[in-house]
Amino acid sequence: MERPLTKHITIGGDPLNLAEYEKVGGYEACRKSLRTLTPDNILQLVKDSNLRGRGGAGFPTGLKWSSMPSSQNSPRPRYLIADADEMEPGAFKDRILMEGNPHQLIEGLIICAYTVDTEIGYIFIRSEYTLAAERIRKAIGEAYEKGYLGFNIFGSGFNFELRLHVSSGRYICGEGTALANSIEGNRAVPRHKVPRQTESGLWGMPTLLNNVETLCNIPHIINNGSIWFKNLSKCKDGGTKIFGVSGKVKKPGAWELPMGTTIREILEEHAGGMLDGLKFRGTLPGGASTDFLVEQHLDVPMDYDSVQKAGSRFGTGTMIVLDDHTCPVGMVHNLESFFARESCGWCTPCREGLPWTAKVLKAIEDGKGEPGDIEILEFHIRALGPGRTFCALAPGAMEPLRSALKFFREDFDAHIKEKRCPWS
Amino acid sequence: MLSDEIKSEIHCGISACPTRRCAILEALQIVQRHHGWVSEERLKAVAEFLGLTVEEVDGVATFYNRIYRKPVGRHIIFVCDSVSCWIMGFENILDHIQKRLGISFGETTSDGRFTLLPIQCLGACEQAPAIMIDGQLYGYLDRDKIEAILGGYE
Ligand SMILES: Cc1cc2nc3c(=O)[nH]c(=O)nc-3n(C[C@H](O)[C@H](O)[C@H](O)COP(=O)(O)O)c2cc1C
Ligand code: SF4
Ligand code: FES
């Protein structure tokens, strides 16, 4: 099985420096792109590859790139941003990619920048990713020194400046429009989605945003073609995916596997199954802001459409596992406290509703729940649902709660009836 | 209020910024790197230096959890309190650290050695429970490991 993204990554080891990266074929895709391919060629390759965004929403990457306005008569500069904010609880895949092979990301960025004609790029990284930032900073330095960043890259006449932007915290910064506000030196509240960022993003200029993992796939698509990329996968979405598992399994970790690998295979073969004495009860398949799936879903393939059909979201592809000795109410309380703390405060339903939700869950968990509490939670699930708030944070926050009430309702009822947490 | 060194660092940082506003976070990060936190006086000085109002700078400073508006200790311990660490029992780790140092979240030890703060998922969920001290990540924690780790910070 091929593992293009992680082939040259040794967990716990040093990443390849520029010379070593080139020795294993690094920057070949970049050289080929800038010297022999037109932006249209590359765009077509990416479209044909069926690569979908790995940042959570699964938007087709080729389609997103083609929504950048044409270069003629376009205001300049145009910007490209790698979203390296990774703060979704349960997600740690972009860290592995950045710590493990920073040049792969830089190469993906240069090819993308050439394709959509942007001259300035940012890697927007969260402040706790200190090791990743250090390695990226070093790699950017090497790339400048070699002339792979800056002016007239590979003699093609193409110029590209790349900057590392170290953030100062807050989950909402990972949301594309909030991220733009943050780089501009504003409070990181989201912006209107119309016009799109590709029309009017950073400082009102055309701006393209992609997730780190999305960009890391680009050099491999150029090197091996779109058919090869599609064949990596077990479903119609192209490529491999870094899947992760955390919680009480034998071997928590991350593995690069074909897109469309089943939840069961990931949990049992790669994560080694549950710790002895524990049973699987459910999982948030794509990080904190996705709906629980349960035992009946174990054979669902991990791809965007299948997970959606099963009633959840593919999200970041990093699963959090709930076992049969951990309280689902406590877990959902933890999740909603996180979302309440991270609400940016811009719109009322989220700012007021999330703390209320967390408070009700805390009361239930502490044995102080009352009969009407479930209805209050259900009210919030509706009031903070899609279209009711300014951005996707609040609807995302409601997903684990909604599905917990569906699958673990008896646990909520037991807490309220017995006036205590049955697990403590 | 701002040393020449800080001013020149901010100056360097700004060179890539198309607006002065976009330099705010970087300037605050620089001040914090030198002084540990951002006092009222230094925030005013940053505003003055960038030619912005105090409100503009304060509005940004108060949004971000990694800009400290109160004094902090020599070392900052971040304990991840997000879901995977919760499942893996971060509360035990937190309880142990709190008893050991005699402080709760948001507090600093009286000798100024440690400040204890919560943090959202550190992106190390496979190593849960995890903490971070001064940018260094520690995973797969238990009580014994905590002892050894804390001993390494003076
Ligand atoms: C609250 C919130 C936080 C987000 N955080 C991240 C993040 O940390 N990293 C990321 O790549 N995308 C994040 N996203 C998704 C981005 O907005 C965006 O969809 C994605 O980066 C686009 O890249 P892609 O097309 O390559 O997937 C977040 C979205 C929301 C609503
Ligand atoms: S939904 Fe929450 S995070 Fe999003 S804009 Fe509204 S308050 Fe901010
Ligand atoms: S939940 Fe603690 S590191 Fe992810």
XYZ file of C-alpha atoms and ligand atoms in Angstrom:
621
model
C 0.000 0.000 0.000
C 1.372 3.407 -0.950
C 1.711 6.122 1.649
C 2.833 9.194 -0.282
C 2.187 11.730 2.483
C 4.024 9.955 5.276
C 6.571 7.924 3.322
C 9.422 10.131 4.480
C 8.145 10.847 7.973
C 9.679 9.165 11.002
C 7.653 9.867 14.127
C 10.020 11.138 16.786
C 12.831 11.579 14.249
C 14.162 14.593 12.390
C 12.490 15.740 9.178
C 14.337 15.690 5.855
C 16.310 18.825 5.185
C 16.142 20.344 1.721
C 19.011 18.319 0.256
C 17.629 15.071 1.662
C 14.137 15.932 0.482
C 15.449 16.513 -3.036
C 17.326 13.231 -2.963
C 14.010 11.386 -2.585
C 12.413 13.354 -5.414
C 11.400 16.461 -3.511
C 10.779 19.691 -5.477
C 10.647 17.641 -8.716
C 6.904 18.278 -8.932
C 7.520 21.951 -8.341
C 10.248 22.149 -10.980
C 8.087 20.282 -13.477
C 5.058 22.454 -12.745
C 6.789 25.785 -13.085
C 8.890 24.815 -16.098
C 6.628 22.631 -18.181
C 3.014 22.863 -17.018
C 0.580 25.722 -17.408
C -1.683 26.715 -14.525
C -4.578 25.282 -16.533
C -2.790 21.923 -16.868
C -2.327 21.743 -13.111
C -5.859 22.860 -12.355
C -7.192 20.105 -14.592
C -4.977 17.514 -12.869
C -6.208 18.575 -9.436
C -9.832 18.537 -10.585
C -9.416 15.103 -12.159
C -7.796 13.750 -9.010
C -11.009 14.195 -6.974
C -9.017 15.672 -4.109
C -11.339 17.118 -1.485
C -10.308 19.589 1.217
C -8.954 17.950 4.368
C -9.793 20.901 6.642
C -13.226 19.638 7.596
C -15.777 20.595 4.979
C -14.478 18.387 2.161
C -14.875 21.026 -0.533
C -13.480 19.810 -3.898
C -10.034 21.385 -4.136
C -9.954 21.853 -7.915
C -13.296 23.616 -7.831
C -12.128 25.922 -5.057
C -8.960 26.803 -6.949
C -10.916 27.568 -10.096
C -13.072 30.041 -8.200
C -10.061 32.347 -7.916
C -10.732 35.229 -10.328
C -8.603 35.283 -13.456
C -5.349 37.188 -13.212
C -6.269 39.749 -15.832
C -7.648 42.912 -14.282
C -7.383 41.335 -10.831
C -6.438 43.555 -7.905
C -3.041 42.624 -6.459
C -1.427 41.232 -4.417
C -3.290 37.949 -4.327
C -2.868 35.706 -1.289
C -2.594 32.019 -0.495
C -3.010 30.734 3.058
C -2.239 27.325 4.537
C -4.585 26.749 7.472
C -2.314 25.189 10.100
C -4.394 26.246 13.094
C -5.472 22.680 13.968
C -7.371 23.106 17.231
C -10.291 20.781 16.658
C -10.211 18.548 19.751
C -9.163 15.097 18.616
C -7.187 16.304 15.577
C -3.407 16.030 15.321
C -2.751 15.112 11.694
C -1.454 18.465 10.432
C 1.068 18.555 13.272
C 2.468 15.218 12.127
C 2.710 16.450 8.532
C 4.406 19.729 9.453
C 6.815 18.294 11.996
C 7.526 15.301 9.805
C 8.032 16.834 6.374
C 7.859 20.633 6.230
C 9.243 20.809 2.668
C 6.307 18.744 1.382
C 3.947 21.497 2.563
C 6.134 24.256 1.127
C 6.324 22.476 -2.220
C 2.530 22.086 -2.280
C 2.170 25.779 -1.516
C 4.499 26.874 -4.328
C 2.667 24.729 -6.883
C -0.696 25.981 -5.671
C 0.507 29.598 -5.717
C 1.730 29.206 -9.296
C -1.565 27.630 -10.354
C -3.847 30.285 -8.901
C -1.322 33.078 -9.412
C -0.758 34.391 -5.906
C 2.425 36.181 -4.938
C 2.205 36.121 -1.150
C 1.577 33.092 1.026
C 1.039 32.615 4.743
C 1.273 29.508 6.842
C -1.077 30.336 9.721
C 0.056 28.144 12.590
C -1.296 27.896 16.133
C 1.100 29.061 18.819
C 1.308 25.707 20.619
C 2.835 24.038 17.552
C 6.304 25.178 18.576
C 8.240 22.262 17.094
C 6.342 22.397 13.796
C 6.906 26.171 13.598
C 10.621 25.788 14.243
C 10.953 23.176 11.507
C 8.885 25.132 9.012
C 10.886 28.283 9.707
C 14.082 26.393 9.004
C 12.657 24.816 5.852
C 11.447 28.180 4.543
C 14.955 29.535 5.113
C 16.475 26.656 3.148
C 13.995 27.123 0.318
C 14.788 30.840 0.066
C 18.492 30.127 0.067
C 18.108 27.664 -2.773
C 15.905 30.095 -4.733
C 12.776 27.948 -4.473
C 11.026 30.849 -2.767
C 11.362 34.480 -3.710
C 12.029 35.762 -7.212
C 12.025 33.943 -10.512
C 11.580 30.462 -9.071
C 13.166 27.750 -11.294
C 13.808 30.455 -13.870
C 10.095 30.538 -14.631
C 9.590 34.219 -13.919
C 7.191 33.280 -11.120
C 7.670 35.034 -7.760
C 6.344 33.836 -4.437
C 6.916 35.142 -0.894
C 6.085 32.756 1.944
C 5.627 33.861 5.561
C 5.048 31.922 8.723
C 2.387 33.561 10.881
C 2.352 32.333 14.471
C -1.078 32.868 15.983
C -1.941 33.858 19.553
C -4.638 31.323 20.331
C -8.426 30.803 19.946
C -10.053 27.946 18.044
C -12.115 30.285 15.877
C -8.942 31.468 14.082
C -9.033 28.246 12.048
C -12.252 29.379 10.388
C -11.196 30.944 7.095
C -12.694 34.408 7.431
C -11.798 34.745 11.122
C -8.284 33.756 10.143
C -8.166 36.625 7.658
C -9.290 39.025 10.381
C -6.600 37.664 12.641
C -3.793 38.189 10.122
C -5.053 41.712 9.548
C -4.677 42.401 13.276
C -8.339 42.362 14.216
C -10.296 40.355 16.728
C -10.747 36.993 15.042
C -14.470 37.096 14.419
C -15.775 35.559 11.186
C -16.845 37.707 8.234
C -19.719 37.503 5.784
C -19.286 34.655 3.331
C -20.436 36.791 0.396
C -18.418 37.794 -1.527
C -16.287 34.707 -1.174
C -12.719 35.003 0.044
C -11.465 34.022 -3.371
C -13.018 37.324 -4.524
C -12.358 39.394 -1.434
C -10.259 37.902 1.338
C -7.163 39.283 3.056
C -7.280 43.093 2.826
C -10.056 42.693 0.278
C -7.812 40.872 -2.190
C -8.387 37.496 -3.882
C -7.361 34.898 -1.292
C -7.251 31.128 -1.386
C -7.287 29.078 1.817
C -6.447 25.400 2.046
C -5.755 23.002 4.850
C -2.199 21.710 5.396
C -3.024 18.109 4.480
C -4.820 19.218 1.306
C -1.717 21.084 0.146
C 0.648 18.243 1.017
C -1.152 16.056 -1.536
C -0.413 18.392 -4.455
C 3.213 17.426 -5.256
C 2.207 13.750 -5.413
C -0.649 14.444 -7.812
C 1.764 16.318 -10.114
C 4.372 13.555 -9.941
C 2.073 10.597 -10.416
C -1.040 11.858 -12.114
C -4.713 11.992 -11.287
C -5.496 8.354 -12.111
C -2.804 7.132 -9.734
C -4.225 9.452 -7.073
C -7.758 8.188 -7.533
C -6.526 4.613 -7.357
C -5.005 5.217 -3.927
C -8.516 5.416 -2.607
C -11.228 2.844 -1.992
C -13.979 5.272 -2.959
C -14.588 8.018 -5.468
C -12.787 10.710 -3.443
C -9.149 10.547 -4.390
C -6.104 9.819 -2.296
C -5.053 8.587 1.077
C -5.997 10.179 4.371
C -4.245 10.563 7.684
C -6.666 8.922 10.065
C -6.203 9.292 13.793
C -7.645 7.568 16.826
C -7.623 8.761 20.430
C -9.393 7.514 23.539
C -9.099 4.190 25.357
C -7.792 2.014 22.549
C -4.653 -0.119 22.739
C -2.578 1.904 20.306
C -3.791 5.470 19.874
C -2.099 7.078 16.894
C -2.347 8.141 13.270
C -1.971 6.185 10.037
C -2.058 7.077 6.380
C -4.625 4.778 4.770
C -6.757 4.725 1.642
C -9.678 7.116 1.711
C -12.704 4.921 2.338
C -11.087 2.568 4.869
C -13.795 1.373 7.285
C -14.068 2.600 10.840
C -13.742 -1.005 11.997
C -10.447 -1.520 10.206
C -9.017 1.719 11.580
C -10.123 0.928 15.133
C -9.363 -2.755 15.256
C -6.377 -3.263 12.978
C -4.546 -0.005 13.363
C -5.568 1.261 16.791
C -5.412 -2.294 18.162
C -8.983 -2.386 19.447
C -10.246 -1.288 22.842
C -8.140 -1.561 25.996
C -8.728 -4.824 27.828
C -11.959 -4.879 29.765
C -13.537 -2.046 27.789
C -16.097 -2.101 25.019
C -16.584 0.309 22.154
C -19.602 2.498 22.660
C -19.334 5.219 20.058
C -17.029 7.565 18.211
C -16.900 11.113 16.967
C -15.474 10.144 13.577
C -14.121 13.501 12.445
C -13.233 15.404 15.608
C -15.194 17.199 18.332
C -17.708 18.889 16.060
C -19.103 15.761 14.423
C -22.027 13.496 15.356
C -21.487 10.268 17.288
C -21.544 7.044 15.330
C -22.124 3.781 17.213
C -21.630 0.048 16.873
C -24.058 -0.325 13.974
C -21.816 2.063 11.988
C -18.525 0.236 12.415
C -18.485 -0.916 8.807
C -19.046 2.558 7.408
C -16.181 3.536 5.099
C -14.420 6.714 6.158
C -15.131 8.984 3.219
C -17.142 12.187 2.983
C -20.319 10.768 1.479
C -20.484 7.513 3.442
C -19.992 9.202 6.809
C -22.590 11.792 5.917
C -25.045 9.091 4.888
C -24.463 7.422 8.262
C -25.560 10.673 9.925
C -22.265 12.312 10.840
C -19.446 14.259 9.199
C -16.060 13.155 7.942
C -14.529 16.327 9.420
C -10.808 15.981 10.006
C -10.857 12.152 9.896
C -9.484 11.931 13.418
C -11.740 9.838 15.652
C -12.364 10.145 19.351
C -13.538 6.891 20.897
C -16.054 6.570 23.726
C -15.820 3.354 25.749
C -18.438 1.709 27.964
C -16.812 2.885 31.210
C -16.784 6.573 30.322
C -19.836 8.734 30.921
C -21.335 10.057 27.677
C -22.945 12.961 29.542
C -19.578 13.909 31.021
C -17.991 13.678 27.604
C -20.589 15.909 25.977
C -20.273 18.341 28.871
C -16.534 18.515 28.229
C -17.159 19.167 24.529
C -19.746 21.886 25.078
C -17.570 23.613 27.693
C -14.837 23.749 25.058
C -17.169 25.250 22.457
C -18.619 27.717 24.974
C -15.127 28.921 25.887
C -14.107 29.176 22.237
C -17.224 30.992 20.985
C -15.920 34.236 19.533
C -18.906 36.102 20.971
C -19.948 37.770 17.732
C -23.499 36.424 17.447
C -26.003 36.013 20.257
C -27.302 32.437 19.850
C -23.783 31.029 20.111
C -22.429 33.443 22.728
C -25.409 32.931 25.048
C -26.562 29.466 24.016
C -23.325 27.522 24.351
C -22.628 28.501 27.982
C -26.241 27.695 28.822
C -25.938 24.305 27.160
C -22.720 23.594 29.058
C -24.337 24.668 32.331
C -27.330 22.384 31.880
C -25.028 19.479 31.034
C -22.925 20.189 34.104
C -26.027 20.157 36.275
C -27.122 16.819 34.811
C -23.643 15.358 35.249
C -23.512 16.559 38.872
C -26.851 14.930 39.669
C -28.694 18.248 39.753
C -30.558 17.761 36.487
C -34.278 18.374 36.294
C -36.985 16.814 34.131
C -37.211 19.791 31.709
C -33.476 19.861 31.028
C -33.550 17.573 28.010
C -36.064 19.920 26.392
C -33.734 22.874 27.055
C -30.930 20.992 25.324
C -33.195 20.131 22.403
C -34.215 23.763 22.113
C -30.544 24.742 21.786
C -29.907 22.101 19.165
C -32.562 23.806 17.063
C -31.664 27.397 17.944
C -27.945 26.954 17.255
C -28.438 24.829 14.152
C -27.208 25.518 10.617
C -28.263 28.943 9.343
C -29.113 30.276 12.807
C -25.662 31.543 13.689
C -23.020 33.606 11.935
C -20.550 30.777 11.405
C -20.261 27.004 11.581
C -18.836 26.820 15.116
C -22.186 26.654 16.898
C -23.882 24.163 14.531
C -20.737 22.029 14.803
C -20.970 22.210 18.585
C -24.530 20.885 18.458
C -23.598 17.785 16.449
C -22.144 15.655 19.265
C -24.952 16.778 21.594
C -27.726 15.971 19.134
C -26.371 12.503 18.439
C -25.613 11.815 22.116
C -29.274 12.477 22.908
C -30.200 10.105 20.112
C -27.883 7.221 21.023
C -27.308 7.660 24.758
C -30.632 9.092 25.898
C -30.982 6.484 28.630
C -27.762 7.781 30.198
C -29.119 11.320 30.387
C -32.371 10.052 31.884
C -30.549 7.896 34.441
C -28.528 10.912 35.634
C -31.678 12.957 36.117
C -33.675 10.169 37.735
C -30.965 8.864 40.073
C -29.674 12.381 40.788
C -26.076 11.290 40.288
C -23.630 10.197 37.613
C -23.895 6.417 37.429
C -20.195 6.254 36.503
C -18.728 8.135 39.436
C 8.438 51.728 28.396
C 9.631 49.879 25.328
C 13.343 49.176 25.154
C 15.263 50.000 21.997
C 15.692 46.306 21.409
C 11.933 45.724 21.478
C 11.355 48.718 19.236
C 13.788 47.478 16.662
C 12.294 43.977 16.768
C 8.834 45.413 16.238
C 10.238 47.528 13.431
C 11.594 44.409 11.725
C 8.284 42.626 12.200
C 6.290 45.472 10.708
C 8.282 45.628 7.497
C 6.197 42.813 6.005
C 2.885 44.307 7.180
C 0.806 46.312 4.723
C -0.980 48.100 7.579
C 0.056 49.114 11.092
C -2.903 47.264 12.504
C -1.528 44.011 11.178
C 1.548 44.504 13.370
C -0.414 44.534 16.635
C -0.218 40.847 17.473
C 3.389 40.526 16.499
C 4.287 43.594 18.583
C 2.430 42.202 21.590
C 4.144 38.843 21.136
C 7.522 40.587 21.109
C 6.749 42.536 24.279
C 5.610 39.331 25.906
C 8.728 37.464 24.875
C 10.819 40.062 26.705
C 8.640 40.739 29.734
C 6.518 37.633 30.135
C 3.243 39.551 29.903
C 1.723 42.764 28.527
C 1.126 45.440 31.165
C -1.222 48.386 30.759
C 1.733 50.749 30.334
C 3.443 48.633 27.729
C 0.207 48.170 25.824
C -0.135 51.955 25.700
C 3.442 52.238 24.528
C 2.804 49.702 21.749
C -0.245 51.686 20.641
C 1.769 54.875 20.593
C 4.662 53.256 18.766
C 2.353 51.862 16.066
C 0.326 55.071 15.828
C -2.884 53.354 16.876
C -5.306 54.069 19.691
C -5.069 52.183 22.978
C -8.566 50.819 22.334
C -7.524 49.381 18.996
C -4.617 47.528 20.552
C -6.493 46.505 23.696
C -9.406 45.193 21.637
C -7.025 42.794 19.940
C -5.028 41.939 23.052
C -8.094 40.884 25.029
C -9.365 38.536 22.315
C -6.449 36.116 22.249
C -5.778 33.716 25.104
C -2.050 33.610 24.447
C -1.600 37.326 25.164
C -1.331 37.657 28.940
C -2.731 40.787 30.541
C -1.668 39.801 34.061
C 1.786 38.906 35.378
C 2.735 35.280 34.923
C 5.347 33.066 36.538
C 8.723 32.132 35.085
C 7.174 29.021 33.554
C 3.686 28.500 32.221
C 2.057 25.102 32.524
C -0.770 24.497 30.079
C -2.955 21.530 30.937
C -5.045 20.255 28.048
C -8.651 19.973 29.203
C -10.190 18.902 25.880
C -12.054 15.744 25.154
C -9.398 13.084 24.476
C -7.413 14.191 27.513
C -10.634 14.201 29.515
C -11.331 10.607 28.519
C -7.762 9.676 29.464
C -8.100 11.309 32.873
C -6.514 14.751 32.677
C -8.418 15.625 35.842
C -6.108 13.360 37.862
C -3.074 15.048 36.393
C -4.518 18.482 37.051
C -5.447 17.555 40.595
C -1.931 16.351 41.222
C -0.297 19.484 39.812
C -2.670 21.720 41.752
C -1.945 19.978 45.055
C 1.748 19.831 44.384
C 2.035 23.543 43.575
C -0.827 24.807 45.722
C -2.415 26.756 42.879
C -5.504 26.440 40.672
C -6.090 27.410 37.051
C -5.293 31.066 36.521
C -2.938 31.330 39.509
C 0.801 31.720 39.997
C 2.896 30.150 42.752
C 4.000 32.629 45.418
C 7.658 32.157 44.442
C 6.785 33.146 40.877
C 7.946 29.828 39.510
C 4.804 28.508 37.791
C 1.545 29.793 36.347
C -1.135 27.177 35.686
C -3.528 27.615 32.762
C -6.020 25.455 30.850
C -5.548 25.007 27.107
C -7.700 23.563 24.363
C -6.577 20.374 22.625
C -2.804 20.508 22.155
C -3.012 18.410 18.995
C -1.366 15.526 20.798
C -4.464 13.458 21.522
C -2.715 10.181 20.750
C -0.440 11.009 23.721
C -3.271 12.025 26.072
C -3.207 13.207 28.752
C -0.852 15.939 27.604
C 0.493 19.214 28.999
C 2.810 21.890 27.673
C 5.381 23.853 29.661
C 7.014 26.881 27.992
C 6.285 25.450 24.550
C 7.580 21.961 25.359
C 5.026 19.172 24.962
C 4.751 16.294 27.442
C 2.445 13.373 26.687
C 1.419 9.957 28.037
C 1.421 11.509 31.498
C 0.932 9.973 34.869
C 1.599 11.265 38.369
C 5.171 9.977 38.525
C 6.126 11.614 35.265
C 4.733 14.937 36.477
C 7.119 14.889 39.432
C 10.146 14.446 37.222
C 8.981 17.033 34.697
C 8.237 19.792 37.226
C 11.634 19.211 38.838
C 13.285 20.309 35.594
C 11.954 23.875 35.851
C 13.521 26.283 38.306
C -14.678 27.000 14.000
C -13.899 26.463 12.838
C -12.550 26.123 13.002
C -11.801 25.633 11.941
N -10.494 25.294 12.155
C -9.762 24.833 11.111
C -8.391 24.495 11.287
O -7.837 24.612 12.381
N -7.689 24.034 10.224
C -8.272 23.887 8.991
O -7.609 23.484 8.044
N -9.560 24.205 8.784
C -10.318 24.673 9.812
N -11.627 25.011 9.607
C -12.174 24.858 8.249
C -11.767 26.042 7.392
O -12.687 27.080 7.608
C -11.746 25.725 5.915
O -12.950 25.097 5.574
C -10.642 24.824 5.482
O -9.408 25.178 6.036
C -10.536 24.877 3.992
O -9.455 24.115 3.523
P -9.701 22.831 2.612
O -10.616 23.216 1.481
O -8.342 22.482 2.150
O -10.315 21.799 3.489
C -12.402 25.480 10.663
C -13.750 25.829 10.501
C -14.485 26.311 11.563
C -15.920 26.659 11.348
S -21.395 31.072 15.748
Fe -20.135 31.487 17.579
S -18.049 31.461 16.826
Fe -19.384 31.728 15.017
S -19.623 33.963 14.748
Fe -21.285 33.329 16.078
S -20.432 33.668 18.158
Fe -18.689 33.607 16.765
S -7.497 16.519 23.668
Fe -5.669 16.881 24.797
S -4.184 16.896 23.236
Fe -6.023 16.663 22.085
